Each structure stands twice: as structure tokens, then as C-alpha cells.
Amino acid sequence: MLLLNKMALKRTILVAAVAATFTLIGCGEKGSDAGSPEASKPEQTSSLSGAVAVDGSSTVGPIMSAVAEEFGKENPDVKPTVGISGTGGGFKKFANGEIDIADASRPISDKELKLLAEKGIEFIELPIAFDGISIVVNPQNEFLEDVTVAELKKIWEPDSKVTTWDQVRAGFPKETIKLYGAGTDSGTFDYFTLAINGKEKACRTDYQMSEDDNTLVQGVAGDKFALGYFGYAYYEENKDKLKLLKVNGVAPSPVTIADGTYQPLSRPLLIYVNKKSLETKPAVKAMAEYVLSHASELITSVGYVPLPEEDYAAARDRLGKMTAGTVFHGAETGIRIKDLLKRESGK
């Protein structure tokens, strides 16, 4: 067991409901052959050296920080760095050739695909975990346990006039709502606005925004009538300071995130690896393999929902075969694994 000090949790994640998750990736973007068993074996890393630059999602950041720490311990001549500029910010750096790995809390967009194509950058897409965007309030909030998608839209839609809780639901106190949410370069922002408001980046602007989820945690924890959203792991790490809400009657949990019943705010977490970096920098390939080979321990330890081992094996095959491209169709929410499998099989 890896000894991680990032965001250790005491519980066991249940993920049996996603046994088929992303087995499609071993077949390539459009039906490529799966790799051989040899492609699944992690590369030996004892003689590795050089730098590995990672940037992107603040949600995926804790996973990649844990990877960088443990991988760096085993390979002291490798210098991995992990930045947090949001999913969109990470893809911009990725397109400019500034980083080797972009981490993302949503699938790559059509606009980003076009930009990468224009820049001549090929990538390997690797799903590494699942997350559920969590809606939270201050623990002193005694009037709210469950919020509907319609109510969230009423609060967060562009030009919303909602400023007090009684405007959300009759019987709520006439107290000012202090809102905390993701910054505009964040994949969480893109996914949340698409899922709740029906369009990426369609959102009111008069709220406290940050690319750093810890800032949002502190904001909600410090204001009795606050409401905010961020990745499930940040709630788990700070559950003594926050109150988790149900959405349409379902609370996010390892089970509801994994089986897709927490909708529409369950989402995949991914990394995108520059193909040229894989071909020219052994440390980059070794670190990507390290993520997939140690994913269950790493991801559970920082509070997210890991995929079944057979799917990480399929991802290692994809990496070994250098199968470039994406299995997603641009901006999507409410993605269920069984639907992706049907899509890839043509059924």
C-alpha cells in the first residue's frame, strides 16, 4: 500500500457497479485492436531522469500530486511538477507544448480538439477515475437537505435575480445567499454549467469564483448562508466543515457516482498525454503507466472513485499501443458507462 499524505480516507470505495467501465478504450478510438499482455506491464523506472510537466484540473490535481510524490520517491532523478490552472487552462498549455500531461475533469471539447489539430499535437486519452460534483452548504444551515436541478438552475443561470434563500423556495429564510463556485477556466465550471444550465459557461457572474477548490471550501465553511460546489473529494476531506446536499433526492457517494444514479453531476476524470512526449521522454511514459498501475490505491486515497482493474489494464494497452484520439463527442453530461459501451459497439 502506498503511503500518501495528501487526502487519506478511512473508507473503502465500492465500485462493482462499473465493472464494464471504459473497456472500450482497449479497442481504440474507432475499433482499433487491443494491445498484447506485454503492453500492460509497467515500464521499469530505476534509471529514469528528466522533467514531467502536468497541469490542468484542480479536481484531478490531488490525484496527480499524489502520483508525482510517490513516483518521485521511486525515481529521484525525475522531477514531476503539477500545476493547477483549470481544465481549460491546462488544455491551452497542452496546445502550446508547455506541458506533457493535461488533466481534465471533463472530456475534451470540440474547440480544444480543433486547436490541438491545428497545433499538430496528438494525444492519448486515459480515463482514471469518476467524481460527482458536490453541492454543499454550511453545517449551520438547518433548512436545506435536498435541492432540485430546477432550483440550482434558478440560482445559477445567467442573469439570475435570486439573491436570498426565500426566492429559491417558499418557507426558506430571507437571508442573502453567498455563492461559491469554480472559475471560468475550470472543467468543473464547464461541466456544472452544462449539466445545470444547459450550456457550457452559461452562468451568473456575481459569485465568489476560484480555480482552487480549497478556497471554495473555506468560503462555504465560513458563511452560515453560503452555497457552493466542487469535487466530491474536497467534501470528503472537509466533511466536518460542510453539509452535503442531495440533488433530486440522491446524495453523491462512491456507489451513486459509480453506478450513475447521482445525475446529472457524475463525471469522468481523465488525463491527456502528449504523444510526442511519450515517444521522446521515457519518464513521461513511465509516469503515465504508474498512474494506471497504481490507480486503485492512489485514487481511493484522495477520495475519488476508481475504475475496475480490468479497465486500467485496457487503458495500459491503449497507452502501449499509442492509440490517439477521444471516445467522447464533445461536451456531454450525464455520461453513463453502459451508454459509452453501446456507442462504441455500434448497438
mmCIF file of C-alpha atoms in Angstrom:
data_model
loop_
_atom_site.group_PDB
_atom_site.id
_atom_site.type_symbol
_atom_site.label_atom_id
_atom_site.label_comp_id
_atom_site.label_asym_id
_atom_site.label_seq_id
_atom_site.Cartn_x
_atom_site.Cartn_y
_atom_site.Cartn_z
ATOM 1 C CA MET A 1 0.000 0.000 0.000
ATOM 2 C CA LEU A 2 1.347 3.386 -0.934
ATOM 3 C CA LEU A 3 1.783 5.820 1.921
ATOM 4 C CA LEU A 4 0.119 9.006 0.784
ATOM 5 C CA ASN A 5 -0.348 12.102 2.875
ATOM 6 C CA LYS A 6 -2.495 14.107 0.522
ATOM 7 C CA MET A 7 -6.099 13.393 1.368
ATOM 8 C CA ALA A 8 -6.195 9.984 3.105
ATOM 9 C CA LEU A 9 -9.619 8.492 3.714
ATOM 10 C CA LYS A 10 -10.710 5.722 6.079
ATOM 11 C CA ARG A 11 -13.429 4.174 3.959
ATOM 12 C CA THR A 12 -13.435 1.513 1.235
ATOM 13 C CA ILE A 13 -14.735 2.552 -2.165
ATOM 14 C CA LEU A 14 -17.366 0.278 -3.703
ATOM 15 C CA VAL A 15 -17.097 0.178 -7.445
ATOM 16 C CA ALA A 16 -18.595 -3.138 -8.513
ATOM 17 C CA ALA A 17 -21.348 -1.345 -10.445
ATOM 18 C CA VAL A 18 -18.891 -0.090 -13.030
ATOM 19 C CA ALA A 19 -17.367 -3.408 -13.981
ATOM 20 C CA ALA A 20 -17.588 -2.571 -17.664
ATOM 21 C CA THR A 21 -16.134 0.916 -17.388
ATOM 22 C CA PHE A 22 -14.035 2.029 -20.319
ATOM 23 C CA THR A 23 -13.169 -1.459 -21.513
ATOM 24 C CA LEU A 24 -13.803 0.173 -24.856
ATOM 25 C CA ILE A 25 -10.524 2.048 -24.670
ATOM 26 C CA GLY A 26 -8.563 -1.087 -25.298
ATOM 27 C CA CYS A 27 -10.221 -1.178 -28.735
ATOM 28 C CA GLY A 28 -9.029 2.285 -29.723
ATOM 29 C CA GLU A 29 -10.963 5.330 -30.799
ATOM 30 C CA LYS A 30 -12.846 3.603 -33.598
ATOM 31 C CA GLY A 31 -12.318 -0.131 -33.230
ATOM 32 C CA SER A 32 -8.519 -0.479 -33.028
ATOM 33 C CA ASP A 33 -7.132 -3.783 -31.757
ATOM 34 C CA ALA A 34 -6.274 -4.157 -28.097
ATOM 35 C CA GLY A 35 -2.636 -4.437 -27.154
ATOM 36 C CA SER A 36 -0.787 -7.544 -26.146
ATOM 37 C CA PRO A 37 -0.295 -8.542 -22.475
ATOM 38 C CA GLU A 38 3.237 -7.185 -22.758
ATOM 39 C CA ALA A 39 1.810 -3.701 -23.362
ATOM 40 C CA SER A 40 0.086 -3.875 -19.964
ATOM 41 C CA LYS A 41 3.291 -4.231 -17.994
ATOM 42 C CA PRO A 42 4.597 -1.076 -16.278
ATOM 43 C CA GLU A 43 7.941 0.148 -17.519
ATOM 44 C CA GLN A 44 10.950 -0.251 -15.248
ATOM 45 C CA THR A 45 11.768 3.184 -13.858
ATOM 46 C CA SER A 46 15.025 2.773 -11.923
ATOM 47 C CA SER A 47 17.179 4.660 -14.446
ATOM 48 C CA LEU A 48 14.737 7.412 -15.365
ATOM 49 C CA SER A 49 15.569 11.108 -15.270
ATOM 50 C CA GLY A 50 14.240 14.424 -16.544
ATOM 51 C CA ALA A 51 11.188 16.611 -16.015
ATOM 52 C CA VAL A 52 7.491 15.780 -16.410
ATOM 53 C CA ALA A 53 5.129 18.768 -16.573
ATOM 54 C CA VAL A 54 1.477 18.286 -15.598
ATOM 55 C CA ASP A 55 -1.208 20.957 -15.409
ATOM 56 C CA GLY A 56 -4.964 21.355 -15.565
ATOM 57 C CA SER A 57 -7.915 20.472 -13.365
ATOM 58 C CA SER A 58 -7.990 21.374 -9.689
ATOM 59 C CA THR A 59 -10.223 18.332 -9.214
ATOM 60 C CA VAL A 60 -7.694 15.940 -10.734
ATOM 61 C CA GLY A 61 -4.846 17.854 -9.107
ATOM 62 C CA PRO A 62 -4.858 15.840 -5.842
ATOM 63 C CA ILE A 63 -4.571 12.595 -7.818
ATOM 64 C CA MET A 64 -1.674 13.817 -9.904
ATOM 65 C CA SER A 65 0.030 15.393 -6.892
ATOM 66 C CA ALA A 66 -0.129 12.016 -5.136
ATOM 67 C CA VAL A 67 1.258 10.377 -8.264
ATOM 68 C CA ALA A 68 4.077 12.923 -8.510
ATOM 69 C CA GLU A 69 5.048 12.413 -4.866
ATOM 70 C CA GLU A 70 5.129 8.620 -4.974
ATOM 71 C CA PHE A 71 6.603 8.381 -8.473
ATOM 72 C CA GLY A 72 9.265 10.930 -7.491
ATOM 73 C CA LYS A 73 10.211 8.874 -4.442
ATOM 74 C CA GLU A 74 10.816 5.823 -6.592
ATOM 75 C CA ASN A 75 12.596 7.845 -9.282
ATOM 76 C CA PRO A 76 14.600 10.581 -7.551
ATOM 77 C CA ASP A 77 16.162 11.818 -10.797
ATOM 78 C CA VAL A 78 12.749 12.580 -12.281
ATOM 79 C CA LYS A 79 11.271 15.999 -11.466
ATOM 80 C CA PRO A 80 7.485 15.907 -11.896
ATOM 81 C CA THR A 81 5.615 19.183 -11.420
ATOM 82 C CA VAL A 82 1.838 19.543 -11.042
ATOM 83 C CA GLY A 83 0.143 22.862 -11.728
ATOM 84 C CA ILE A 84 -3.494 23.837 -11.294
ATOM 85 C CA SER A 85 -4.783 26.256 -13.896
ATOM 86 C CA GLY A 86 -8.133 24.578 -14.526
ATOM 87 C CA THR A 87 -9.060 22.094 -17.238
ATOM 88 C CA GLY A 88 -9.362 24.820 -19.875
ATOM 89 C CA GLY A 89 -6.117 26.446 -18.782
ATOM 90 C CA GLY A 90 -4.374 23.078 -18.878
ATOM 91 C CA PHE A 91 -5.524 22.400 -22.439
ATOM 92 C CA LYS A 92 -4.227 25.815 -23.520
ATOM 93 C CA LYS A 93 -0.785 24.948 -22.141
ATOM 94 C CA PHE A 94 -1.061 21.489 -23.694
ATOM 95 C CA ALA A 95 -1.793 23.017 -27.098
ATOM 96 C CA ASN A 96 1.217 25.319 -26.750
ATOM 97 C CA GLY A 97 3.525 22.408 -25.978
ATOM 98 C CA GLU A 98 4.232 23.710 -22.462
ATOM 99 C CA ILE A 99 3.227 20.538 -20.634
ATOM 100 C CA ASP A 100 3.414 16.789 -21.168
ATOM 101 C CA ILE A 101 0.152 15.823 -19.470
ATOM 102 C CA ALA A 102 -3.117 17.749 -19.233
ATOM 103 C CA ASP A 103 -5.505 16.572 -16.560
ATOM 104 C CA ALA A 104 -9.211 17.206 -17.017
ATOM 105 C CA SER A 105 -12.441 16.988 -15.042
ATOM 106 C CA ARG A 106 -14.474 16.765 -18.248
ATOM 107 C CA PRO A 107 -13.935 15.280 -21.702
ATOM 108 C CA ILE A 108 -12.006 17.348 -24.223
ATOM 109 C CA SER A 109 -14.212 19.801 -26.132
ATOM 110 C CA ASP A 110 -14.629 20.117 -29.895
ATOM 111 C CA LYS A 111 -12.956 23.533 -29.740
ATOM 112 C CA GLU A 112 -9.947 22.077 -27.928
ATOM 113 C CA LEU A 113 -9.762 19.175 -30.382
ATOM 114 C CA LYS A 114 -9.628 21.648 -33.255
ATOM 115 C CA LEU A 115 -6.921 23.704 -31.546
ATOM 116 C CA LEU A 116 -4.750 20.647 -30.904
ATOM 117 C CA ALA A 117 -5.185 19.524 -34.514
ATOM 118 C CA GLU A 118 -4.121 22.975 -35.721
ATOM 119 C CA LYS A 119 -1.033 22.772 -33.500
ATOM 120 C CA GLY A 120 -0.209 19.264 -34.733
ATOM 121 C CA ILE A 121 -0.477 17.747 -31.256
ATOM 122 C CA GLU A 122 -1.635 14.145 -30.917
ATOM 123 C CA PHE A 123 -2.689 12.807 -27.549
ATOM 124 C CA ILE A 124 -3.575 9.610 -25.720
ATOM 125 C CA GLU A 125 -6.784 9.928 -23.672
ATOM 126 C CA LEU A 126 -6.781 7.918 -20.429
ATOM 127 C CA PRO A 127 -9.772 7.795 -18.042
ATOM 128 C CA ILE A 128 -8.503 7.402 -14.498
ATOM 129 C CA ALA A 129 -11.466 7.867 -12.112
ATOM 130 C CA PHE A 130 -15.001 9.085 -11.540
ATOM 131 C CA ASP A 131 -16.250 12.034 -9.492
ATOM 132 C CA GLY A 132 -19.528 13.652 -8.538
ATOM 133 C CA ILE A 133 -19.761 17.434 -8.331
ATOM 134 C CA SER A 134 -20.995 18.016 -4.788
ATOM 135 C CA ILE A 135 -23.420 20.732 -3.712
ATOM 136 C CA VAL A 136 -22.649 21.927 -0.195
ATOM 137 C CA VAL A 137 -23.868 24.417 2.377
ATOM 138 C CA ASN A 138 -22.668 25.498 5.787
ATOM 139 C CA PRO A 139 -23.302 22.973 8.606
ATOM 140 C CA GLN A 140 -25.396 25.612 10.405
ATOM 141 C CA ASN A 141 -27.897 25.549 7.554
ATOM 142 C CA GLU A 142 -30.863 23.717 9.096
ATOM 143 C CA PHE A 143 -33.480 24.345 6.383
ATOM 144 C CA LEU A 144 -31.977 22.603 3.369
ATOM 145 C CA GLU A 145 -31.269 18.896 2.870
ATOM 146 C CA ASP A 146 -32.198 18.316 -0.761
ATOM 147 C CA VAL A 147 -32.019 20.687 -3.731
ATOM 148 C CA THR A 148 -33.512 20.110 -7.179
ATOM 149 C CA VAL A 149 -31.807 20.674 -10.521
ATOM 150 C CA ALA A 150 -34.509 23.241 -11.272
ATOM 151 C CA GLU A 151 -33.666 25.149 -8.080
ATOM 152 C CA LEU A 152 -29.954 25.036 -8.884
ATOM 153 C CA LYS A 153 -30.714 26.436 -12.326
ATOM 154 C CA LYS A 154 -32.816 29.192 -10.785
ATOM 155 C CA ILE A 155 -29.873 30.154 -8.577
ATOM 156 C CA TRP A 156 -27.018 29.806 -11.098
ATOM 157 C CA GLU A 157 -28.487 30.663 -14.505
ATOM 158 C CA PRO A 158 -27.244 33.759 -16.360
ATOM 159 C CA ASP A 159 -28.843 36.991 -15.138
ATOM 160 C CA SER A 160 -30.410 35.194 -12.169
ATOM 161 C CA LYS A 161 -32.215 37.605 -9.856
ATOM 162 C CA VAL A 162 -32.045 35.227 -6.883
ATOM 163 C CA THR A 163 -30.212 36.878 -4.017
ATOM 164 C CA THR A 164 -31.957 35.474 -0.931
ATOM 165 C CA TRP A 165 -32.968 31.985 0.118
ATOM 166 C CA ASP A 166 -36.707 32.714 0.230
ATOM 167 C CA GLN A 167 -36.546 33.348 -3.522
ATOM 168 C CA VAL A 168 -35.407 29.762 -4.027
ATOM 169 C CA ARG A 169 -38.212 28.039 -2.128
ATOM 170 C CA ALA A 170 -41.172 29.260 -0.121
ATOM 171 C CA GLY A 171 -40.526 28.966 3.601
ATOM 172 C CA PHE A 172 -36.782 29.462 3.367
ATOM 173 C CA PRO A 173 -35.369 32.395 5.376
ATOM 174 C CA LYS A 174 -34.997 35.811 3.831
ATOM 175 C CA GLU A 175 -31.222 35.690 4.123
ATOM 176 C CA THR A 176 -28.663 36.602 1.472
ATOM 177 C CA ILE A 177 -27.129 33.634 -0.364
ATOM 178 C CA LYS A 178 -23.350 33.835 -0.676
ATOM 179 C CA LEU A 179 -22.353 31.727 -3.682
ATOM 180 C CA TYR A 180 -19.028 29.947 -4.197
ATOM 181 C CA GLY A 181 -18.141 28.165 -7.408
ATOM 182 C CA ALA A 182 -15.499 27.205 -9.916
ATOM 183 C CA GLY A 183 -13.578 29.708 -12.035
ATOM 184 C CA THR A 184 -14.243 30.007 -15.749
ATOM 185 C CA ASP A 185 -11.139 28.021 -16.778
ATOM 186 C CA SER A 186 -12.249 25.084 -14.657
ATOM 187 C CA GLY A 187 -13.594 21.851 -16.108
ATOM 188 C CA THR A 188 -15.883 21.723 -13.084
ATOM 189 C CA PHE A 189 -17.345 25.064 -14.200
ATOM 190 C CA ASP A 190 -17.873 23.778 -17.738
ATOM 191 C CA TYR A 191 -19.470 20.537 -16.583
ATOM 192 C CA PHE A 192 -21.655 22.159 -13.915
ATOM 193 C CA THR A 193 -22.990 24.894 -16.197
ATOM 194 C CA LEU A 194 -23.757 22.413 -18.977
ATOM 195 C CA ALA A 195 -25.470 19.989 -16.602
ATOM 196 C CA ILE A 196 -27.477 22.615 -14.696
ATOM 197 C CA ASN A 197 -27.984 25.482 -17.147
ATOM 198 C CA GLY A 198 -27.890 23.534 -20.408
ATOM 199 C CA LYS A 199 -24.882 25.310 -21.897
ATOM 200 C CA GLU A 200 -21.192 25.391 -21.060
ATOM 201 C CA LYS A 201 -20.097 28.624 -19.363
ATOM 202 C CA ALA A 202 -23.684 29.920 -19.138
ATOM 203 C CA CYS A 203 -23.729 31.256 -15.571
ATOM 204 C CA ARG A 204 -24.313 34.291 -13.406
ATOM 205 C CA THR A 205 -21.121 36.188 -12.663
ATOM 206 C CA ASP A 206 -21.811 37.711 -9.247
ATOM 207 C CA TYR A 207 -20.360 34.925 -7.134
ATOM 208 C CA GLN A 208 -17.042 34.123 -5.465
ATOM 209 C CA MET A 209 -15.135 32.094 -8.036
ATOM 210 C CA SER A 210 -11.821 30.297 -7.767
ATOM 211 C CA GLU A 211 -9.787 27.645 -9.570
ATOM 212 C CA ASP A 212 -8.666 26.485 -6.109
ATOM 213 C CA ASP A 213 -11.325 24.269 -4.536
ATOM 214 C CA ASN A 214 -9.800 24.748 -1.092
ATOM 215 C CA THR A 215 -10.701 28.443 -1.338
ATOM 216 C CA LEU A 216 -14.306 27.473 -2.054
ATOM 217 C CA VAL A 217 -14.341 25.066 0.886
ATOM 218 C CA GLN A 218 -13.156 27.817 3.210
ATOM 219 C CA GLY A 219 -15.752 30.227 1.855
ATOM 220 C CA VAL A 220 -18.720 27.924 2.434
ATOM 221 C CA ALA A 221 -17.375 26.826 5.819
ATOM 222 C CA GLY A 222 -17.159 30.446 6.923
ATOM 223 C CA ASP A 223 -20.632 31.665 5.937
ATOM 224 C CA LYS A 224 -23.856 30.368 7.511
ATOM 225 C CA PHE A 225 -25.977 31.025 4.422
ATOM 226 C CA ALA A 226 -23.449 30.055 1.753
ATOM 227 C CA LEU A 227 -23.850 27.532 -1.054
ATOM 228 C CA GLY A 228 -21.091 26.137 -3.249
ATOM 229 C CA TYR A 229 -19.997 23.271 -5.472
ATOM 230 C CA PHE A 230 -16.784 21.318 -6.142
ATOM 231 C CA GLY A 231 -15.467 17.761 -6.477
ATOM 232 C CA TYR A 232 -16.543 15.034 -4.058
ATOM 233 C CA ALA A 233 -13.045 14.507 -2.656
ATOM 234 C CA TYR A 234 -12.947 18.069 -1.341
ATOM 235 C CA TYR A 235 -16.197 17.430 0.521
ATOM 236 C CA GLU A 236 -14.848 14.155 1.946
ATOM 237 C CA GLU A 237 -11.672 15.840 3.160
ATOM 238 C CA ASN A 238 -13.658 18.661 4.787
ATOM 239 C CA LYS A 239 -16.915 16.959 5.809
ATOM 240 C CA ASP A 240 -16.598 18.277 9.357
ATOM 241 C CA LYS A 241 -16.821 21.824 7.943
ATOM 242 C CA LEU A 242 -19.523 21.279 5.325
ATOM 243 C CA LYS A 243 -23.021 19.896 4.839
ATOM 244 C CA LEU A 244 -23.621 17.779 1.744
ATOM 245 C CA LEU A 245 -26.924 18.168 -0.114
ATOM 246 C CA LYS A 246 -28.879 15.630 -2.075
ATOM 247 C CA VAL A 247 -29.671 16.559 -5.673
ATOM 248 C CA ASN A 248 -33.112 15.421 -6.811
ATOM 249 C CA GLY A 249 -33.183 13.078 -3.826
ATOM 250 C CA VAL A 250 -29.798 11.401 -4.369
ATOM 251 C CA ALA A 251 -26.634 12.211 -2.435
ATOM 252 C CA PRO A 252 -23.234 11.766 -4.079
ATOM 253 C CA SER A 253 -21.329 8.767 -2.737
ATOM 254 C CA PRO A 254 -18.855 6.254 -4.121
ATOM 255 C CA VAL A 255 -21.791 3.988 -5.025
ATOM 256 C CA THR A 256 -24.115 6.570 -6.616
ATOM 257 C CA ILE A 257 -21.246 8.175 -8.527
ATOM 258 C CA ALA A 258 -20.045 4.796 -9.800
ATOM 259 C CA ASP A 259 -23.439 3.436 -10.848
ATOM 260 C CA GLY A 260 -24.594 6.681 -12.439
ATOM 261 C CA THR A 261 -27.599 7.305 -10.190
ATOM 262 C CA TYR A 262 -26.174 10.622 -8.990
ATOM 263 C CA GLN A 263 -27.235 12.628 -12.016
ATOM 264 C CA PRO A 264 -26.581 14.847 -13.798
ATOM 265 C CA LEU A 265 -23.410 15.685 -11.840
ATOM 266 C CA SER A 266 -21.397 12.453 -12.066
ATOM 267 C CA ARG A 267 -18.457 12.783 -14.448
ATOM 268 C CA PRO A 268 -15.264 11.074 -15.643
ATOM 269 C CA LEU A 269 -11.806 12.291 -14.668
ATOM 270 C CA LEU A 270 -9.132 11.955 -17.326
ATOM 271 C CA ILE A 271 -5.553 12.657 -18.298
ATOM 272 C CA TYR A 272 -4.381 13.547 -21.815
ATOM 273 C CA VAL A 273 -0.777 12.641 -22.600
ATOM 274 C CA ASN A 274 1.185 14.274 -25.417
ATOM 275 C CA LYS A 275 2.114 11.519 -27.888
ATOM 276 C CA LYS A 276 5.428 13.162 -28.798
ATOM 277 C CA SER A 277 6.363 13.344 -25.111
ATOM 278 C CA LEU A 278 5.597 9.640 -24.795
ATOM 279 C CA GLU A 279 7.876 8.887 -27.727
ATOM 280 C CA THR A 280 10.782 11.117 -26.684
ATOM 281 C CA LYS A 281 10.641 11.237 -22.874
ATOM 282 C CA PRO A 282 10.760 7.849 -21.129
ATOM 283 C CA ALA A 283 9.863 9.477 -17.801
ATOM 284 C CA VAL A 284 6.548 10.734 -19.200
ATOM 285 C CA LYS A 285 5.538 7.270 -20.380
ATOM 286 C CA ALA A 286 6.652 5.716 -17.101
ATOM 287 C CA MET A 287 4.638 8.221 -15.079
ATOM 288 C CA ALA A 288 1.509 7.635 -17.179
ATOM 289 C CA GLU A 289 1.946 3.885 -16.682
ATOM 290 C CA TYR A 290 2.464 4.477 -12.972
ATOM 291 C CA VAL A 291 -0.912 6.231 -12.728
ATOM 292 C CA LEU A 292 -2.698 3.302 -14.340
ATOM 293 C CA SER A 293 -0.764 0.611 -12.473
ATOM 294 C CA HIS A 294 -1.336 2.154 -9.027
ATOM 295 C CA ALA A 295 -4.681 3.818 -9.710
ATOM 296 C CA SER A 296 -6.850 1.910 -7.246
ATOM 297 C CA GLU A 297 -4.676 2.850 -4.263
ATOM 298 C CA LEU A 298 -3.893 6.377 -5.414
ATOM 299 C CA ILE A 299 -7.412 7.374 -6.358
ATOM 300 C CA THR A 300 -9.117 5.833 -3.355
ATOM 301 C CA SER A 301 -6.654 7.573 -1.053
ATOM 302 C CA VAL A 302 -7.591 11.017 -2.384
ATOM 303 C CA GLY A 303 -11.338 10.458 -2.286
ATOM 304 C CA TYR A 304 -12.406 9.620 -5.823
ATOM 305 C CA VAL A 305 -13.991 6.516 -7.339
ATOM 306 C CA PRO A 306 -11.518 4.251 -9.145
ATOM 307 C CA LEU A 307 -12.329 2.142 -12.189
ATOM 308 C CA PRO A 308 -12.188 -1.670 -12.058
ATOM 309 C CA GLU A 309 -8.719 -3.132 -12.554
ATOM 310 C CA GLU A 310 -9.605 -4.675 -15.924
ATOM 311 C CA ASP A 311 -10.328 -1.199 -17.246
ATOM 312 C CA TYR A 312 -6.975 0.123 -16.085
ATOM 313 C CA ALA A 313 -5.419 -2.841 -17.868
ATOM 314 C CA ALA A 314 -7.293 -1.843 -21.027
ATOM 315 C CA ALA A 315 -6.054 1.721 -20.580
ATOM 316 C CA ARG A 316 -2.482 0.431 -20.265
ATOM 317 C CA ASP A 317 -2.991 -1.427 -23.528
ATOM 318 C CA ARG A 318 -4.229 1.785 -25.150
ATOM 319 C CA LEU A 319 -1.160 3.580 -23.852
ATOM 320 C CA GLY A 320 1.149 0.802 -25.025
ATOM 321 C CA LYS A 321 -0.410 0.877 -28.495
ATOM 322 C CA MET A 322 -0.236 4.700 -28.605
ATOM 323 C CA THR A 323 -3.899 4.832 -29.643
ATOM 324 C CA ALA A 324 -4.584 8.516 -30.150
ATOM 325 C CA GLY A 325 -7.916 10.364 -30.040
ATOM 326 C CA THR A 326 -11.013 10.575 -27.871
ATOM 327 C CA VAL A 327 -14.069 8.373 -27.343
ATOM 328 C CA PHE A 328 -16.242 11.368 -26.422
ATOM 329 C CA HIS A 329 -18.455 13.531 -28.602
ATOM 330 C CA GLY A 330 -17.521 16.942 -27.264
ATOM 331 C CA ALA A 331 -19.410 18.466 -24.337
ATOM 332 C CA GLU A 332 -21.543 15.818 -22.620
ATOM 333 C CA THR A 333 -23.081 15.375 -19.184
ATOM 334 C CA GLY A 334 -24.905 12.528 -17.506
ATOM 335 C CA ILE A 335 -22.468 10.106 -19.097
ATOM 336 C CA ARG A 336 -23.209 6.506 -18.171
ATOM 337 C CA ILE A 337 -20.661 3.815 -18.866
ATOM 338 C CA LYS A 338 -23.186 1.459 -20.439
ATOM 339 C CA ASP A 339 -24.121 4.200 -22.907
ATOM 340 C CA LEU A 340 -20.483 4.693 -23.921
ATOM 341 C CA LEU A 341 -20.113 0.956 -24.424
ATOM 342 C CA LYS A 342 -23.193 0.831 -26.644
ATOM 343 C CA ARG A 343 -21.904 3.808 -28.617
ATOM 344 C CA GLU A 344 -18.525 2.192 -29.263
ATOM 345 C CA SER A 345 -20.041 -1.161 -30.194
ATOM 346 C CA GLY A 346 -22.473 0.493 -32.597
ATOM 347 C CA LYS A 347 -25.524 -1.029 -30.881
#
